[in-house]
Short mmCIF file of C-alpha atoms in Angstrom, two decimals:
data_model
loop_
_atom_site.label_atom_id
_atom_site.label_comp_id
_atom_site.label_asym_id
_atom_site.label_seq_id
_atom_site.Cartn_x
_atom_site.Cartn_y
_atom_site.Cartn_z
CA MET A 174 112.27 0.04 299.61
CA THR A 175 112.33 2.72 296.98
CA ASP A 176 109.11 4.66 296.30
CA PRO A 177 109.16 3.45 292.52
CA SER A 178 106.74 5.97 291.64
CA GLY A 179 108.44 9.05 293.35
CA TYR A 180 104.99 10.17 294.92
CA PRO A 181 104.54 10.26 298.69
CA GLY A 182 101.70 8.25 300.31
CA MET A 183 98.71 10.03 301.28
CA TRP A 184 95.73 8.24 302.94
CA SER A 185 92.24 9.39 301.82
CA ASP A 186 89.72 10.40 305.07
CA VAL A 187 87.35 7.19 305.27
CA VAL A 188 84.31 9.53 305.07
CA ASP A 189 85.43 10.93 301.96
CA LEU A 190 85.66 7.48 300.19
CA ARG A 191 82.59 6.76 301.78
CA ASP A 192 80.71 9.52 300.08
CA PHE A 193 82.60 8.83 296.44
CA TYR A 194 80.88 5.50 296.59
CA GLU A 195 77.93 6.92 297.24
CA SER A 196 77.83 9.17 294.30
CA SER A 197 77.15 8.28 290.75
CA LEU A 198 80.31 8.26 289.16
CA GLY A 199 81.42 6.21 292.40
CA GLN A 200 79.03 3.77 291.35
CA MET A 201 80.05 3.50 288.10
CA ALA A 202 83.91 2.96 288.95
CA CYS A 203 82.60 0.04 291.79
CA ARG A 204 80.78 -1.85 289.16
CA LEU A 205 83.10 -1.57 286.42
CA ILE A 206 86.19 -2.58 288.70
CA ARG A 207 83.84 -5.09 290.45
CA GLY A 208 83.47 -6.91 287.17
CA HIS A 209 87.43 -7.27 286.42
CA LEU A 210 87.40 -8.70 289.62
CA ARG A 211 84.63 -11.30 289.66
CA GLN A 212 86.69 -12.68 286.20
CA MET A 213 89.76 -12.91 288.33
CA TRP A 214 88.22 -14.71 290.85
CA PRO A 215 84.79 -16.32 289.58
CA ASP A 216 84.49 -18.85 292.11
CA VAL A 217 85.48 -17.98 296.35
CA THR A 218 83.44 -21.38 297.19
CA GLY A 219 84.51 -22.02 300.93
CA GLN A 220 87.63 -19.54 300.99
CA ARG A 221 88.86 -16.89 303.81
CA VAL A 222 88.83 -12.86 301.50
CA LEU A 223 90.39 -10.23 303.20
CA GLY A 224 89.68 -6.55 302.35
CA LEU A 225 92.82 -3.92 302.56
CA GLY A 226 92.36 -0.39 302.53
CA PHE A 227 88.89 0.55 301.72
CA ALA A 228 88.04 -2.51 299.89
CA THR A 229 84.37 -2.85 301.56
CA PRO A 230 82.55 -1.65 298.10
CA TYR A 231 83.92 -4.38 296.41
CA LEU A 232 83.36 -7.34 298.90
CA ARG A 233 79.67 -7.73 298.86
CA SER A 234 79.35 -10.19 296.24
CA PHE A 235 81.79 -12.35 297.67
CA GLN A 236 80.21 -12.85 300.81
CA VAL A 237 77.68 -15.27 299.64
CA GLU A 238 80.19 -17.64 298.49
CA ALA A 239 83.01 -17.16 300.87
CA GLU A 240 83.50 -19.24 303.81
CA ARG A 241 84.57 -15.57 305.73
CA VAL A 242 84.74 -12.25 304.75
CA ALA A 243 86.78 -9.38 306.40
CA ALA A 244 88.05 -5.65 306.01
CA VAL A 245 90.38 -4.08 307.60
CA MET A 246 90.85 -0.56 307.52
CA PRO A 247 94.26 1.32 308.28
CA ALA A 248 94.27 3.42 311.17
CA SER A 249 95.30 6.35 309.21
CA GLN A 250 92.34 6.19 306.88
CA GLY A 251 89.69 5.40 309.78
CA VAL A 252 87.18 2.97 309.71
CA LEU A 253 83.24 2.60 308.91
CA PRO A 254 80.91 -0.41 309.96
CA TRP A 255 80.32 -3.03 307.12
CA PRO A 256 78.04 -4.36 305.86
CA ALA A 257 74.84 -2.33 307.22
CA ASP A 258 72.89 -5.30 308.24
CA GLY A 259 74.18 -8.74 310.30
CA PRO A 260 77.19 -9.11 312.31
CA GLY A 261 79.86 -6.09 311.67
CA LYS A 262 82.92 -7.58 309.80
CA THR A 263 85.30 -4.37 309.10
CA LEU A 264 88.27 -3.92 311.97
CA LEU A 265 90.66 -1.03 312.40
CA ALA A 266 94.37 -1.78 312.55
CA ASP A 267 97.93 -0.41 311.18
CA GLU A 268 98.66 -2.28 307.95
CA THR A 269 101.87 -3.45 308.97
CA GLU A 270 100.27 -5.24 311.82
CA LEU A 271 97.25 -7.16 310.57
CA PRO A 272 95.53 -8.65 313.81
CA PHE A 273 95.38 -12.32 311.91
CA PRO A 274 97.57 -15.57 312.13
CA ASP A 275 100.06 -16.71 309.42
CA ARG A 276 98.61 -18.05 306.20
CA CYS A 277 95.25 -18.05 307.07
CA MET A 278 93.88 -16.22 304.11
CA ASP A 279 93.18 -17.57 300.61
CA ARG A 280 92.00 -14.14 298.72
CA ILE A 281 93.18 -10.78 299.75
CA LEU A 282 92.07 -7.47 298.04
CA MET A 283 93.61 -4.32 298.44
CA VAL A 284 92.02 -1.09 297.32
CA HIS A 285 92.81 2.46 298.20
CA ALA A 286 95.70 0.78 300.31
CA LEU A 287 98.93 0.33 298.09
CA GLU A 288 99.27 3.43 296.74
CA ALA A 289 98.45 5.49 300.18
CA THR A 290 100.75 3.50 302.71
CA GLU A 291 104.00 5.29 303.97
CA ASN A 292 105.49 1.62 304.42
CA VAL A 293 105.24 -0.38 301.24
CA ARG A 294 107.41 -2.81 301.82
CA GLY A 295 106.12 -3.46 305.51
CA LEU A 296 103.17 -3.83 304.09
CA MET A 297 103.74 -6.43 301.61
CA ARG A 298 105.52 -8.12 303.80
CA GLU A 299 102.30 -8.52 306.25
CA ILE A 300 99.99 -9.32 303.39
CA TRP A 301 102.94 -12.38 302.65
CA ARG A 302 102.46 -13.53 306.28
CA VAL A 303 98.49 -14.06 306.37
CA MET A 304 98.03 -15.55 302.81
CA ALA A 305 98.19 -19.05 302.92
CA ASP A 306 99.80 -20.93 300.54
CA GLY A 307 98.79 -21.25 296.81
CA GLY A 308 96.65 -17.78 298.06
CA ARG A 309 95.49 -14.94 295.47
CA LEU A 310 96.07 -11.41 295.93
CA VAL A 311 94.76 -8.52 293.66
CA ILE A 312 95.76 -5.09 293.89
CA VAL A 313 93.57 -2.31 292.58
CA VAL A 314 95.76 0.69 292.53
CA PRO A 315 95.78 4.43 290.16
CA ASN A 316 97.12 4.13 286.78
CA ARG A 317 100.30 6.44 286.32
CA ARG A 318 99.64 7.12 283.02
CA GLY A 319 95.69 7.37 283.22
CA ILE A 320 93.93 10.82 283.72
CA TRP A 321 92.40 9.47 287.22
CA ALA A 322 95.23 9.98 288.67
CA ARG A 323 95.74 13.52 287.55
CA LEU A 324 92.93 14.80 288.83
CA GLU A 325 91.67 14.71 292.70
CA VAL A 326 88.24 14.82 292.30
CA THR A 327 88.47 11.63 293.45
CA PRO A 328 90.57 8.82 295.83
CA PHE A 329 91.93 7.82 292.58
CA GLY A 330 93.53 11.19 292.33
CA GLN A 331 95.65 10.64 295.83
CA GLY A 332 98.72 9.19 296.50
CA ARG A 333 101.13 7.42 294.69
CA PRO A 334 100.31 5.59 291.15
CA PHE A 335 101.78 3.12 289.20
CA THR A 336 102.53 1.78 286.14
CA THR A 337 102.10 -2.36 285.30
CA GLY A 338 105.48 -2.41 285.16
CA GLN A 339 105.99 -1.04 288.48
CA LEU A 340 103.81 -3.31 290.21
CA ALA A 341 105.22 -6.21 288.43
CA ARG A 342 108.60 -5.24 290.08
CA LEU A 343 107.09 -4.24 292.84
CA LEU A 344 105.39 -7.77 293.48
CA ARG A 345 108.69 -9.68 292.59
CA ASP A 346 110.46 -7.85 294.95
CA ASN A 347 108.41 -8.44 298.16
CA MET A 348 108.20 -12.22 297.37
CA PHE A 349 105.06 -12.48 294.76
CA THR A 350 104.36 -13.67 291.61
CA PRO A 351 102.34 -11.93 288.99
CA MET A 352 99.71 -13.78 287.37
CA ALA A 353 97.56 -11.43 285.60
CA HIS A 354 96.65 -7.85 285.09
CA THR A 355 93.92 -5.37 283.50
CA GLY A 356 92.91 -1.74 283.60
CA ALA A 357 89.39 -0.35 284.63
CA LEU A 358 87.87 2.80 284.17
CA ILE A 359 88.63 4.17 280.43
CA LEU A 360 85.50 6.87 280.88
CA PRO A 361 87.11 10.25 282.33
CA PRO A 362 85.99 10.80 285.97
CA VAL A 363 82.67 13.03 284.39
CA SER A 364 79.75 14.01 286.29
CA SER A 365 77.60 13.59 283.07
CA ARG A 366 74.33 11.18 283.64
CA LEU A 367 74.28 10.84 280.10
CA LEU A 368 78.02 9.34 279.62
CA LEU A 369 77.81 7.27 283.20
CA ARG A 370 74.66 5.55 281.21
CA PHE A 371 77.32 4.64 278.61
CA ALA A 372 80.46 3.77 280.58
CA PRO A 373 80.09 0.09 280.47
CA ALA A 374 79.78 0.47 276.75
CA ILE A 375 83.00 2.64 276.32
CA GLU A 376 84.57 0.61 278.79
CA GLN A 377 84.69 -2.25 276.11
CA LEU A 378 84.94 -0.14 273.31
CA GLY A 379 88.04 1.69 275.22
CA ARG A 380 89.97 -1.46 276.38
CA ARG A 381 90.73 -2.73 272.56
CA TRP A 382 92.79 0.56 272.02
CA PHE A 383 93.44 2.80 275.21
CA GLU A 384 93.74 -0.15 278.25
CA GLY A 385 97.52 1.57 278.78
CA PHE A 386 95.63 4.69 279.84
CA SER A 387 92.74 3.36 282.34
CA GLY A 388 91.51 4.93 285.11
CA VAL A 389 93.52 2.04 287.36
CA ASN A 390 95.51 -1.46 286.87
CA ILE A 391 94.81 -4.32 288.36
CA ILE A 392 96.86 -6.77 289.00
CA GLU A 393 96.58 -10.43 290.20
CA ALA A 394 99.95 -12.12 291.99
CA THR A 395 100.40 -15.46 294.27
CA LYS A 396 103.05 -15.98 296.79
CA GLN A 397 106.40 -17.14 296.08
CA ILE A 398 106.88 -20.37 298.94
CA TYR A 399 110.09 -20.89 298.79
CA ALA A 400 110.53 -17.29 300.25
CA GLY A 401 109.17 -18.46 303.18
CA GLY A 402 112.40 -18.44 305.32
CA LEU A 403 112.39 -13.88 304.99
CA VAL A 404 109.20 -13.55 306.72
CA ARG A 405 109.74 -11.97 309.72
CA GLU A 406 108.87 -13.25 313.10
CA ALA A 407 105.07 -12.16 314.04
CA ARG A 408 105.28 -8.81 316.76
CA GLY A 409 104.08 -9.34 320.20
CA ARG A 410 101.66 -6.62 320.00
CA ARG A 411 98.93 -6.24 317.17
CA ARG A 412 96.07 -4.13 317.21
CA GLY A 413 92.72 -3.86 315.94
CA TYR A 414 89.34 -3.54 317.41
CA LEU A 415 85.52 -3.36 315.68
CA PRO A 416 83.98 -0.10 315.28
CA VAL A 417 80.23 0.65 316.42
CA ALA A 418 77.76 -0.63 313.56
CA GLN A 419 76.37 2.66 311.99
CA GLY A 420 74.72 3.10 308.44
CA PHE A 421 77.13 2.78 305.23
CA GLY A 422 76.22 3.23 301.73
CA ARG A 423 77.48 0.33 299.17
CA CYS A 424 77.17 0.28 295.57
CA SER A 425 74.56 -1.54 293.50
#
């Protein structure tokens, strides 16, 4: 598949991602993006939720409702345990060889994943394979038109950014149907505590006129069930393991 943006994939190191989400700017970004995710998925009661990439800062709000929550961190990125208390729910795996059976996940959230992988088609086909019929996928990626993608001070400035149109075409080309989309992070990636304090108000105001220039694009899609004949057979070997439990920062 041709790269729709012309940028190479590039995985951020898991420690850099953790440190970003422990910072004031990362906490703000997490809260704003998580608010949009909860609007798309207001109730996941009894469902199985998978996070792919570095999605753990956004999965905490789903834990109480969901039947099961798991997080896959790609081998090229590295892995950190999560949550800080209780049984570990993270594992390390190749993003194109997920260690799950077919049609086992109801909700899949990708953050810091699509923009980083070198094998977009392989990743999307594997997501299609493990997603249940009628399941939902949400992708959070840097917006090619936004300021965040142009500055390397945050993880959203790494890898390849996407416009909404590019995301929609990519989804359709890989047997998904786009359903809804929105933008988040209108405020530039600044360190001013005063500006960060007013970030929610700036976000709400800016979305009326500047959503096309938001820092990230968030798009929801469902799988095209009639395309099932195109799915490849599961590979014989699938790699994945649970990490040793350690502390992990999370957004509040």
